[in-house]
Tab-separated table of C-alpha atoms and ligand atoms in Angstrom:
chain	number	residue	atom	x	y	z
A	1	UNK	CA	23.250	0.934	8.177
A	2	UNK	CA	20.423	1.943	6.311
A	3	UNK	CA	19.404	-1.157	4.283
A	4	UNK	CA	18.568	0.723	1.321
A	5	UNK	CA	21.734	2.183	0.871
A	6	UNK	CA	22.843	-1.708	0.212
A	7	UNK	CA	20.557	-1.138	-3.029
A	8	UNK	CA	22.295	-0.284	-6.501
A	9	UNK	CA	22.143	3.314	-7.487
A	10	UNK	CA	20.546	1.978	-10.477
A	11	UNK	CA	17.487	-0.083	-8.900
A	12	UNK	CA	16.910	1.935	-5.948
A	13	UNK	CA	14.587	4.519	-7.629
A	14	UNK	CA	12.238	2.178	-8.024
A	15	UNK	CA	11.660	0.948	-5.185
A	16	UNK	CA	9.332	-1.686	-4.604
A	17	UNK	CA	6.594	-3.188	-7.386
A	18	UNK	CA	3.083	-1.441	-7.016
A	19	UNK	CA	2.006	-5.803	-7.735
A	20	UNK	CA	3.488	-6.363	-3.904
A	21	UNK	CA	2.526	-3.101	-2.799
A	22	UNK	CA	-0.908	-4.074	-3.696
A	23	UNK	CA	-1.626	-6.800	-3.205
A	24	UNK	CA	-0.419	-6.998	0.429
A	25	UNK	CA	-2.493	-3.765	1.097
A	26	UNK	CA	-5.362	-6.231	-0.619
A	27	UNK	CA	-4.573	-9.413	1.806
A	28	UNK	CA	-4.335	-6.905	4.808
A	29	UNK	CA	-7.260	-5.268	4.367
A	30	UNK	CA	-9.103	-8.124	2.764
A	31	UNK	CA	-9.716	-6.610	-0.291
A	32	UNK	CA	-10.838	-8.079	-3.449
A	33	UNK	CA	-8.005	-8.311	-5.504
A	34	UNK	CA	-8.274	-6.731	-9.029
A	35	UNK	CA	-5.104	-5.223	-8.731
A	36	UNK	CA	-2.013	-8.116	-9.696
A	37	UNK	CA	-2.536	-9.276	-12.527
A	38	UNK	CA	-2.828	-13.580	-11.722
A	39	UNK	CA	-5.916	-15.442	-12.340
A	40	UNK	CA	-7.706	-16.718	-8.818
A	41	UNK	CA	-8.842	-19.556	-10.876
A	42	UNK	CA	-6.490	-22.559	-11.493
A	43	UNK	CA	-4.774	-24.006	-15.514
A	44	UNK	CA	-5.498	-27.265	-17.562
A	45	UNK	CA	-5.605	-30.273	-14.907
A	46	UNK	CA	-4.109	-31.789	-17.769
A	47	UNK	CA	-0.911	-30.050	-17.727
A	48	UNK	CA	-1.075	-29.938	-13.171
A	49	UNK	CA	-0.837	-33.907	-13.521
A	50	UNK	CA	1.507	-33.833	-16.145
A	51	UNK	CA	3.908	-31.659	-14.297
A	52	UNK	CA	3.501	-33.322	-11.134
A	53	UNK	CA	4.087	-37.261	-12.595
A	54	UNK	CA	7.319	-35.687	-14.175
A	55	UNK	CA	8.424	-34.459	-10.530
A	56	UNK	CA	7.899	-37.731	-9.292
A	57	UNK	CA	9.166	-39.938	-11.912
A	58	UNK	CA	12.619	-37.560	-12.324
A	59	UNK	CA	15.264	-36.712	-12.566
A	60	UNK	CA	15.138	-33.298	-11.453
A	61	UNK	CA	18.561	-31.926	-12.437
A	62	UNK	CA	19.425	-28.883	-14.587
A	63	UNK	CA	17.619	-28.976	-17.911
A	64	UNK	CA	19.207	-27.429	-20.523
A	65	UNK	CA	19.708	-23.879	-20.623
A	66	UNK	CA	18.074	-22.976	-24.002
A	67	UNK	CA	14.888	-25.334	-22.690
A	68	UNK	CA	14.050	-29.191	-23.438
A	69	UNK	CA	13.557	-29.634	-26.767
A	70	UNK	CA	9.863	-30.562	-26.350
A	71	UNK	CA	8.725	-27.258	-25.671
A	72	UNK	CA	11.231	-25.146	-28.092
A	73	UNK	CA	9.568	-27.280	-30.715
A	74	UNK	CA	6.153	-26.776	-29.410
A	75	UNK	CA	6.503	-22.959	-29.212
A	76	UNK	CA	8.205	-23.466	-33.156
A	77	UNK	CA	5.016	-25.198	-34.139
A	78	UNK	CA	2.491	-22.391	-32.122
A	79	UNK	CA	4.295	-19.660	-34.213
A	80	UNK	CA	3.899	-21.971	-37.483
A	81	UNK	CA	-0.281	-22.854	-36.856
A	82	UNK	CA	-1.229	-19.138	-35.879
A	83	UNK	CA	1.160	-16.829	-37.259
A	84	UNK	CA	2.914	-18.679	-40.474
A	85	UNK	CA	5.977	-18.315	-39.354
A	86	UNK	CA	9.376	-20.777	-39.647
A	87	UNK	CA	11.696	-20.786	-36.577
A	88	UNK	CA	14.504	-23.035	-35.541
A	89	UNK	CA	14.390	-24.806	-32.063
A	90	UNK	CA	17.427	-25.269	-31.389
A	91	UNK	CA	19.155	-21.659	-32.804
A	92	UNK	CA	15.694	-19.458	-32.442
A	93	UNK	CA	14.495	-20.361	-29.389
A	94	UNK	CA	15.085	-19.751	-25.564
A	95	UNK	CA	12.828	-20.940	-22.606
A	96	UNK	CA	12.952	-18.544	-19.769
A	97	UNK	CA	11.777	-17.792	-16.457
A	98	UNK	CA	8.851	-16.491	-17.176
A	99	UNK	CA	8.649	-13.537	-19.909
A	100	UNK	CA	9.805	-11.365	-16.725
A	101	UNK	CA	13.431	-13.314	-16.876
A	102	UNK	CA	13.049	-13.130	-20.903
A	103	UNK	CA	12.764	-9.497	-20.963
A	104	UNK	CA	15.610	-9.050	-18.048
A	105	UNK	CA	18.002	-11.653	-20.525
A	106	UNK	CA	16.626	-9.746	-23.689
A	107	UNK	CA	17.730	-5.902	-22.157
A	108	UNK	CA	20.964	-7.298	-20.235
A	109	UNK	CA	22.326	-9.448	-23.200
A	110	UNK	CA	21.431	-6.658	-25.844
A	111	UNK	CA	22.394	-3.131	-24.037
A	112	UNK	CA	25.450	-1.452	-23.255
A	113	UNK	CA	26.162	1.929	-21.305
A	114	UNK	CA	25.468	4.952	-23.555
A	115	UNK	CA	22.799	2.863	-25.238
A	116	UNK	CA	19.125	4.377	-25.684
A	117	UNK	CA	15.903	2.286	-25.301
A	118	UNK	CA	12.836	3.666	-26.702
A	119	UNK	CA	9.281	2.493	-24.391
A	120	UNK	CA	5.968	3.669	-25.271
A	121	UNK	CA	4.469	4.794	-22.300
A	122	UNK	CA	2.415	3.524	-19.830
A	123	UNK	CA	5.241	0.565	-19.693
A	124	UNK	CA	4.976	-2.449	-17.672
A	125	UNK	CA	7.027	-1.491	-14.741
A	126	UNK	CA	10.077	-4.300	-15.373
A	127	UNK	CA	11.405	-2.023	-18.342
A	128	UNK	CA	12.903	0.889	-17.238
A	129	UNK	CA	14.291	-0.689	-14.432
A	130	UNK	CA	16.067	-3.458	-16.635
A	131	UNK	CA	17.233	-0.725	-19.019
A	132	UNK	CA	18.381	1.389	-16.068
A	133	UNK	CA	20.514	-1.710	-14.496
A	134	UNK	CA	21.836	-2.535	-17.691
A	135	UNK	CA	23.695	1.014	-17.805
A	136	UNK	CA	21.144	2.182	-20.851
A	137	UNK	CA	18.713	5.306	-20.682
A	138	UNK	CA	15.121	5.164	-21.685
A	139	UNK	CA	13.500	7.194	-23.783
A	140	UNK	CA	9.627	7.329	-23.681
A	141	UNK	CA	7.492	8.130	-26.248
A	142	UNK	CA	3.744	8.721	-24.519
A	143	UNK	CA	0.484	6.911	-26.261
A	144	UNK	CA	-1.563	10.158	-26.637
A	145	UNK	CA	-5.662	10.662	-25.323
A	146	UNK	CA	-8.347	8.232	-24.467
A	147	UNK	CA	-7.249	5.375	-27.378
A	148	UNK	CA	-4.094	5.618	-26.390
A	149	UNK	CA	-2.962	6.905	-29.794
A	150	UNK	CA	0.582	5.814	-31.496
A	151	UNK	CA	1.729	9.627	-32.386
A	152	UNK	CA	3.973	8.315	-35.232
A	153	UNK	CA	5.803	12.056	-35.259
A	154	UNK	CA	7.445	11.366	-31.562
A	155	UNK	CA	8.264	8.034	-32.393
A	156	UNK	CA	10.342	9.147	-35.490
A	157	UNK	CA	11.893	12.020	-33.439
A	158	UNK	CA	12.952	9.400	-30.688
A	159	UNK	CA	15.060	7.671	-32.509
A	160	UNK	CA	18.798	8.630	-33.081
A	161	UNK	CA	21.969	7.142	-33.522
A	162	UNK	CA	22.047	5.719	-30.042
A	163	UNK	CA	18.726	3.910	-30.120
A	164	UNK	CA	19.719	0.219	-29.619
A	165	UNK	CA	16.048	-0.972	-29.287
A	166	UNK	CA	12.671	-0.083	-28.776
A	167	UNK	CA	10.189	-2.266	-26.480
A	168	UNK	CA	6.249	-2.641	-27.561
A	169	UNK	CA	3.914	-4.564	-25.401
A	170	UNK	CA	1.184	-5.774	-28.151
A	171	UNK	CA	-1.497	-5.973	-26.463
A	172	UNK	CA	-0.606	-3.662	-23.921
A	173	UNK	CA	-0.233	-3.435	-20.168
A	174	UNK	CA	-1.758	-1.858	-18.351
A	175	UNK	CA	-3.796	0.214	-20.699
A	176	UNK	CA	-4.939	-2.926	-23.178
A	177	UNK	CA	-4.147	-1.362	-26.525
A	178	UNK	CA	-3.541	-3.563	-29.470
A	179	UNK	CA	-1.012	-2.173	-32.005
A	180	UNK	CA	-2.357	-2.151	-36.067
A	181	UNK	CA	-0.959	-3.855	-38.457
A	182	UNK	CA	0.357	-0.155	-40.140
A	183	UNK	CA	1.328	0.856	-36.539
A	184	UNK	CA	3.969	-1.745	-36.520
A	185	UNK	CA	4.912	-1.552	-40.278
A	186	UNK	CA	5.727	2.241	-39.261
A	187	UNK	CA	7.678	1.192	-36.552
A	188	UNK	CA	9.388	-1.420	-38.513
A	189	UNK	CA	10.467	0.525	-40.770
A	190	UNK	CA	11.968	2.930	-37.896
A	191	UNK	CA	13.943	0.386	-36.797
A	192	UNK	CA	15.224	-0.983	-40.233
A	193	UNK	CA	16.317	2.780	-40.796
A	194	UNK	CA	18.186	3.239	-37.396
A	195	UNK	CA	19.982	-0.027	-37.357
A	196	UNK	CA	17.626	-0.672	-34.223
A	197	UNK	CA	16.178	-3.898	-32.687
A	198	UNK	CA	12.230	-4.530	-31.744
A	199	UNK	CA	12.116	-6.307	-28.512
A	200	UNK	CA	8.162	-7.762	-27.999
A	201	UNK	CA	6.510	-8.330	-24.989
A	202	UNK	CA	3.644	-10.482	-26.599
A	203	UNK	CA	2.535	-12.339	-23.294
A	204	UNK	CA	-1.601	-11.625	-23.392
A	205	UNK	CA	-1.344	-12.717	-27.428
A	206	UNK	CA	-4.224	-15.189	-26.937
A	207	UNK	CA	-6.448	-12.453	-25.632
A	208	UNK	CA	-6.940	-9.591	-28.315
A	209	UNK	CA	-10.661	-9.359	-28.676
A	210	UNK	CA	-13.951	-8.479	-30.988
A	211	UNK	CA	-12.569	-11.106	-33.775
A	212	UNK	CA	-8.520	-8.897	-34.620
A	213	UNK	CA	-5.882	-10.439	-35.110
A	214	UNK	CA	-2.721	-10.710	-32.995
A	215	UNK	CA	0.421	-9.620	-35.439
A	216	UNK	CA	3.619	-10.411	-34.166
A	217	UNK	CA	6.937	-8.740	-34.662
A	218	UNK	CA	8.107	-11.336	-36.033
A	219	UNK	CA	5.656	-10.822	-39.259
A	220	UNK	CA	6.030	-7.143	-39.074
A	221	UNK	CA	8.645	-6.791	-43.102
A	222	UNK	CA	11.834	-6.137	-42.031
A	223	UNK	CA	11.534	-7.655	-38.388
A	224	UNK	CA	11.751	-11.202	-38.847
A	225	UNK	CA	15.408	-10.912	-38.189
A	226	UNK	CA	15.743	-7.568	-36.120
A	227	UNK	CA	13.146	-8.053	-33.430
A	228	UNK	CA	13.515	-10.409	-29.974
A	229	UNK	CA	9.552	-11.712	-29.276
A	230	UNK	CA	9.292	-12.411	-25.406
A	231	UNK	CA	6.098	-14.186	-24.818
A	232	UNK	CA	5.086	-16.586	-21.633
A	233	UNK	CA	2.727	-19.368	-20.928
A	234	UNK	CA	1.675	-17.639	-17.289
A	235	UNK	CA	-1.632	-16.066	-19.081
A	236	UNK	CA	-2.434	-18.367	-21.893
A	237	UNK	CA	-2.518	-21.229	-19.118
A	238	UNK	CA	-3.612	-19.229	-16.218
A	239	UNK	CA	-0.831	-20.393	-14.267
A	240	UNK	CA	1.258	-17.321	-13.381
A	241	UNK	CA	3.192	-19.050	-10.813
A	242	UNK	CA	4.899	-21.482	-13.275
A	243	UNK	CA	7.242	-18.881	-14.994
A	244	UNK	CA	7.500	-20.746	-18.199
A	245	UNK	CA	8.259	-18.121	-20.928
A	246	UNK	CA	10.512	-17.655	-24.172
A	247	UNK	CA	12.008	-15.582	-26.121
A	248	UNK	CA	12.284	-16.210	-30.018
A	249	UNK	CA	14.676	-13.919	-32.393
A	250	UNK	CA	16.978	-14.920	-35.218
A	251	UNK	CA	20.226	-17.095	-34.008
A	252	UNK	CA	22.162	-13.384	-33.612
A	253	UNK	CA	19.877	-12.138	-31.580
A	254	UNK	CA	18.810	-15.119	-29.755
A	255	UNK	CA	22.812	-15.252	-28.647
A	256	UNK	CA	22.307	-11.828	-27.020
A	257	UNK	CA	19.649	-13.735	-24.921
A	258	UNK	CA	21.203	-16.440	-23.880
A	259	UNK	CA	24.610	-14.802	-23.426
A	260	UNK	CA	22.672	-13.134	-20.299
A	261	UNK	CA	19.960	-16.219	-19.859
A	262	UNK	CA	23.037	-18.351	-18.613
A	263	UNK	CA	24.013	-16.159	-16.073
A	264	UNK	CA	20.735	-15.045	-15.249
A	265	UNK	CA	18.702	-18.527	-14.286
A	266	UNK	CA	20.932	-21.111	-16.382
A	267	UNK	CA	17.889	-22.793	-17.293
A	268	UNK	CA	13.796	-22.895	-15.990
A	269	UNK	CA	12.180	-26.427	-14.264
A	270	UNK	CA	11.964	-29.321	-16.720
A	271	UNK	CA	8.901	-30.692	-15.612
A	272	UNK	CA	6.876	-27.582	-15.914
A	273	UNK	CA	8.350	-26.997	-19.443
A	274	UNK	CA	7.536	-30.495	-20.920
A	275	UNK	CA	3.801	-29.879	-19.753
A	276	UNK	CA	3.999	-26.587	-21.123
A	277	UNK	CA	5.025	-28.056	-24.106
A	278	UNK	CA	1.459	-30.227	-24.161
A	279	UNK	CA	-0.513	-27.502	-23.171
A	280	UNK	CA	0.960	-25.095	-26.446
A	281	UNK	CA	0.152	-28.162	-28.328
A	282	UNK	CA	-3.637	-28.124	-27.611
A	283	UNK	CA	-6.199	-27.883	-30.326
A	284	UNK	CA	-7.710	-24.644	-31.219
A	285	UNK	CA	-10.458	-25.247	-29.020
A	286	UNK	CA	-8.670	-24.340	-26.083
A	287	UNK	CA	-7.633	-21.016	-27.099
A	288	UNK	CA	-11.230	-20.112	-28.952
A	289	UNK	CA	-12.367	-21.058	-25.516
A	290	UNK	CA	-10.138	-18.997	-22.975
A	291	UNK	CA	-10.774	-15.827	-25.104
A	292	UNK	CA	-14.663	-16.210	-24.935
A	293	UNK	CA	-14.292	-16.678	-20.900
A	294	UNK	CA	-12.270	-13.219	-20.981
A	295	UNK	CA	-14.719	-11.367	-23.736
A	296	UNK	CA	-17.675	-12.529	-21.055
A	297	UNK	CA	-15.001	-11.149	-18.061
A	298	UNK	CA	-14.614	-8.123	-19.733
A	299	UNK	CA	-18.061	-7.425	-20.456
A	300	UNK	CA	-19.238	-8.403	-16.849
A	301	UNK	CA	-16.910	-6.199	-14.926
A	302	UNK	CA	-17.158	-3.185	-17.126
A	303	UNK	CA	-20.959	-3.299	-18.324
A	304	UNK	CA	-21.797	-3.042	-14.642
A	305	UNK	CA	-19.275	-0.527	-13.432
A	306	UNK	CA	-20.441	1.622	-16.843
A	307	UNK	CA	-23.998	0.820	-15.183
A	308	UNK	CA	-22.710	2.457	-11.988
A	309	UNK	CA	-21.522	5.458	-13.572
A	310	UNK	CA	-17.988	4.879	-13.569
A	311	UNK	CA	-15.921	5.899	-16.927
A	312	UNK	CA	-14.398	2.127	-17.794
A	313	UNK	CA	-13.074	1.086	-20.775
A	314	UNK	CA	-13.438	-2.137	-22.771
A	315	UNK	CA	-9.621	-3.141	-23.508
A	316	UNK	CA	-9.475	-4.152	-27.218
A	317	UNK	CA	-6.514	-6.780	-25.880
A	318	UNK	CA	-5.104	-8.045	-22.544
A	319	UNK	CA	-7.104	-9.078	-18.955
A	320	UNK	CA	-7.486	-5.361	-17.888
A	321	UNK	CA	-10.093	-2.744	-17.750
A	322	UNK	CA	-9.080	0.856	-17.598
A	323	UNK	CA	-10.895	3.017	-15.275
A	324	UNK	CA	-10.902	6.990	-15.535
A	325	UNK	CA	-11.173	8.402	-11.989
A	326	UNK	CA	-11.112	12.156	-12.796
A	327	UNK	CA	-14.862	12.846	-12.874
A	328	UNK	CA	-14.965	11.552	-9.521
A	329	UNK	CA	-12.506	14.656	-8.788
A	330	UNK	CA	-9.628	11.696	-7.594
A	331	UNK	CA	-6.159	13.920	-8.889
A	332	UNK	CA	-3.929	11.290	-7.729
A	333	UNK	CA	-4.605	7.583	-8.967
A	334	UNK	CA	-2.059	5.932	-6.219
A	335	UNK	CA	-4.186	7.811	-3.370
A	336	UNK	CA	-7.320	7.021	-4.865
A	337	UNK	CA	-6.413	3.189	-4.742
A	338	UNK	CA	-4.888	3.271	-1.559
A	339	UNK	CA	-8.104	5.104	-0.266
A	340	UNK	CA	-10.270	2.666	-2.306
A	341	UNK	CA	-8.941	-0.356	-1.016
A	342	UNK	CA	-9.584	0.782	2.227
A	343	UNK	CA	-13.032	2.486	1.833
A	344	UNK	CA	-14.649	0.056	-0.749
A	345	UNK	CA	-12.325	-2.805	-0.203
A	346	UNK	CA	-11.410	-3.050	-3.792
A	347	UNK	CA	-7.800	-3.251	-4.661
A	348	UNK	CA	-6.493	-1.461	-8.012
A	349	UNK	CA	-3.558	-0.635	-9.886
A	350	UNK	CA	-2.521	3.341	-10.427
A	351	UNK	CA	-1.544	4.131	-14.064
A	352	UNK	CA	0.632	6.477	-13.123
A	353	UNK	CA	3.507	4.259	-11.747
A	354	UNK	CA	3.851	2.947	-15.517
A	355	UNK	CA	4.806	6.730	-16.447
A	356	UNK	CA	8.671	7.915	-16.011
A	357	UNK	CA	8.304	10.362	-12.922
A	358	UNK	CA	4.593	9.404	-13.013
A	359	UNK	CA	3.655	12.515	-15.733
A	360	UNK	CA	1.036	11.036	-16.587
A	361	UNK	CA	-1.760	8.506	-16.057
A	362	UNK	CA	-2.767	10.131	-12.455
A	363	UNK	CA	-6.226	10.012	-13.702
A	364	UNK	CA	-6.500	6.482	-14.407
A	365	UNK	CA	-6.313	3.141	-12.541
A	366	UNK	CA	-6.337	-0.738	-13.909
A	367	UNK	CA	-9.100	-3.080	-12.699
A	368	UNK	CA	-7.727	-6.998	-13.509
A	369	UNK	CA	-10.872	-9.437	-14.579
A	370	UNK	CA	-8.838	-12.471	-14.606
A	371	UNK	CA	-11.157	-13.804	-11.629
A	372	UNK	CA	-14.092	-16.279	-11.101
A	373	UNK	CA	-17.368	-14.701	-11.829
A	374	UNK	CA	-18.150	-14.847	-7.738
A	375	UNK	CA	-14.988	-12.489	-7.327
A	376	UNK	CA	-16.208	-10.022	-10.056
A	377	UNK	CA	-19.503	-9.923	-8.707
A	378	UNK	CA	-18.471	-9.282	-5.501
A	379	UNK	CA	-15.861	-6.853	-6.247
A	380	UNK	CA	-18.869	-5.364	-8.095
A	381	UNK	CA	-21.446	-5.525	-5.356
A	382	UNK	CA	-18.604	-3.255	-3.127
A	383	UNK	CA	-18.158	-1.035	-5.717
A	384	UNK	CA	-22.013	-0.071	-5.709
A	385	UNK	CA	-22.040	0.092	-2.093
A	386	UNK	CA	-18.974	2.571	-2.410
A	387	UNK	CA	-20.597	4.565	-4.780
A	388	UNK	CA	-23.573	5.252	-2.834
A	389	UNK	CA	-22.022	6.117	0.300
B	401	PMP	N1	5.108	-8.501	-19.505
B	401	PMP	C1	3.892	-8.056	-19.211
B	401	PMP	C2	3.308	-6.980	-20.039
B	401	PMP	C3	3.180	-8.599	-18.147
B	401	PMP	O1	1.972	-8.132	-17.850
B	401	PMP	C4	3.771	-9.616	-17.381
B	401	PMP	C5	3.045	-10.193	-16.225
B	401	PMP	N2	2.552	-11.407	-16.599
B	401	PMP	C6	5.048	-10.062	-17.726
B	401	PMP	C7	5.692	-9.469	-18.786
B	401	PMP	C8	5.749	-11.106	-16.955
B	401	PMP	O2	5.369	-12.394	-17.373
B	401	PMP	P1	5.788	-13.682	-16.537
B	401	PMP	O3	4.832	-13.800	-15.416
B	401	PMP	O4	5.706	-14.793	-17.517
B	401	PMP	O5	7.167	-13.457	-16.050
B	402	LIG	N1	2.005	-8.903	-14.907
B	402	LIG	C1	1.258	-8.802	-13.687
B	402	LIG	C2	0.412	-7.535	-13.726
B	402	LIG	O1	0.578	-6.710	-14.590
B	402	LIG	C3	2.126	-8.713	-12.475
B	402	LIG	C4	3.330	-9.559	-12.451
B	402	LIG	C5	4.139	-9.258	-11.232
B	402	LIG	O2	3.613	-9.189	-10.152
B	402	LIG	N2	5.390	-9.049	-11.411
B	402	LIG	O3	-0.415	-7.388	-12.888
């Protein structure tokens, strides 16, 4: 039988992530890697030995599901020291697998059939596929020209009496947009008027650059109690692999989560949580520091591809670097990085995969600068060569 047939009816359009698409054509080809989005650098020693003495000291049984109290509290304290805010551990709070297992818990424990989600595109791939297998349609409302502009107009017209939620990414993958303050007042409001809920995906918080502000739904009036706010440790600590993330709403909400968390992964590894719990706890230092590595990232990768010619962007949040690809007469962004993988042996991420149908984004591709300044420079160096053959 064909093995795909074995595939819901619901996940199969989707196929399979452009991240393991990619990134295998990257290790195949031996590539550099700017496509996935996972630091080649390691996290805090700190938190490494941490994690491993807890392994070896035990026990290493179930935690429990909501997460050890340690790090609920920790993430309770994060929210108090940078955004003001009061949550309870214990009824607020929900340690996940990763955000990726947060969002999945969010969208399954929230949606029914017949339900509408609204997602501004370009989305980070996961949430049209959650909606989808939750039996819920999404609706996308497209960020408009180079900036990528909130038109506030669609936004209202997207919402009706079936809207059960709309999903921002603030900042924004893949296209590193950072919402305003009024943008998410207007979209508070929205949501207060349609009886909707604001699901966040807050993961690259920390890194929202030239001296803003990261506002979280959960300041945004009239969202304290009506929005979920998924957010992970994978970026903050450069340790992707760990798949420590939360979820924080209001005790109604945060039922929705767990109702689905339970089923989903019970609960996530209680060693990496407790040293996750340390490593949200660190001083300010730490976080002043990781954004001034990514500000110098950012301005190495795209200073010299903007000294090559190439049309790249400075994201004002997140670790990636949109590239425009249409002056080099490229019409189809998953070609182009297929071919450029290949020819320059530089692996990128098409925009247009984050775009229902991909409608849009054909002209664009993501360049990651999570890496060590030998991989940039490298990736770099190719890129000239490319561009003068
Ligand atoms: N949301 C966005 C926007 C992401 O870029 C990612 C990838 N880190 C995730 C969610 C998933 O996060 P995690 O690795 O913690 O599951
Ligand atoms: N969030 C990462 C990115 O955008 C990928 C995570 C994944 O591979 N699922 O590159």
């Amino acid at each position: 039988m064909d093995p795909k047939r074995q595939v819901s009816a619901s996940l199969a359009p989707f196929g399979t992530s452009i991240f393991t698409e990619m990134t295998q054509l990257a290790n195949r080809l031996g590539a550099v890697n700017l496509s996935q989005g996972f630091p080649d650098f390691d996290g805090p020693e700190e938190l490494r030995r941490l994690a491993a003495e807890d392994l070896l000291r035990g026990p290493n049984q179930y935690a429990p599901s909501p997460g050890v109290p340690e790090l609920r509290q920790a993430v309770a304290a994060k929210l108090r020291r940078f955004h003001g805010l009061e949550v309870d551990p214990e009824r607020e709070v929900t340690v996940t697998a990763g955000a990726t297992e947060g969002l999945a818990s969010a969208l399954l424990g929230l949606l029914d059939p017949g339900d509408e989600v609204i997602l501004l595109e370009p989305f980070y791939d996961l949430y049209p596929a959650m909606v989808a297998r939750a039996g819920a349609r999404p609706v996308c409302v497209p960020l408009q020209g180079p900036g990528f502009e909130l038109d506030q107009r669609a936004l209202e017209r997207a919402f009706n009496p079936r809207t059960r939620a709309v999903l921002v990414n603030n900042p924004q993958n893949p296209c590193g947009k950072v919402y305003s303050a009024e943008e998410l007042r207007f979209l508070g409001e929205l949501c207060q008027r349609h009886g909707a809920v604001a699901i966040g995906d807050e993961v690259y918080e920390h890194l929202v650059y030239d001296g803003r502000r990261h506002v979280s739904l959960l300041e945004v009036p009239g969202l304290r109690e009506a929005s979920i706010v998924i957010s992970s440790t994978a970026k903050t600590f450069s340790m992707t692999g760990w798949k420590v993330g939360y979820a924080v709403a209001a005790p109604p909400l945060t039922a929705a989560v767990r109702a689905a968390h339970q089923f989903l992964t019970f609960c996530t590894p209680g060693p990496l949580q407790r040293a996750m719990a340390v490593g949200l706890g660190f001083a300010d230092d730490y976080y002043r520091e990781l954004l001034e590595a990514y500000t110098r990232r950012r301005a190495r990768l795209c200073d010299a591809l903007t000294e090559l010619g190439l049309e790249v962007s400075r994201p004002a949040g997140t670790y990636y670097a949109t590239w425009r690809i249409g002056g080099l007469g490229a019409t189809d962004d998953l070609e182009f990085c297929r071919r450029l993988a290949a020819q320059a042996g530089v692996a990128a991420i098409p925009f247009s995969v984050f775009y229902q149908e991909r409608r849009g984004g054909r002209d664009q591709v993501r360049l990651a600068f999570c890496k060590r300044d030998d991989t940039l420079e490298e990736a770099i160096a190719r890129l000239r060569r490319w561009r003068r053959s």
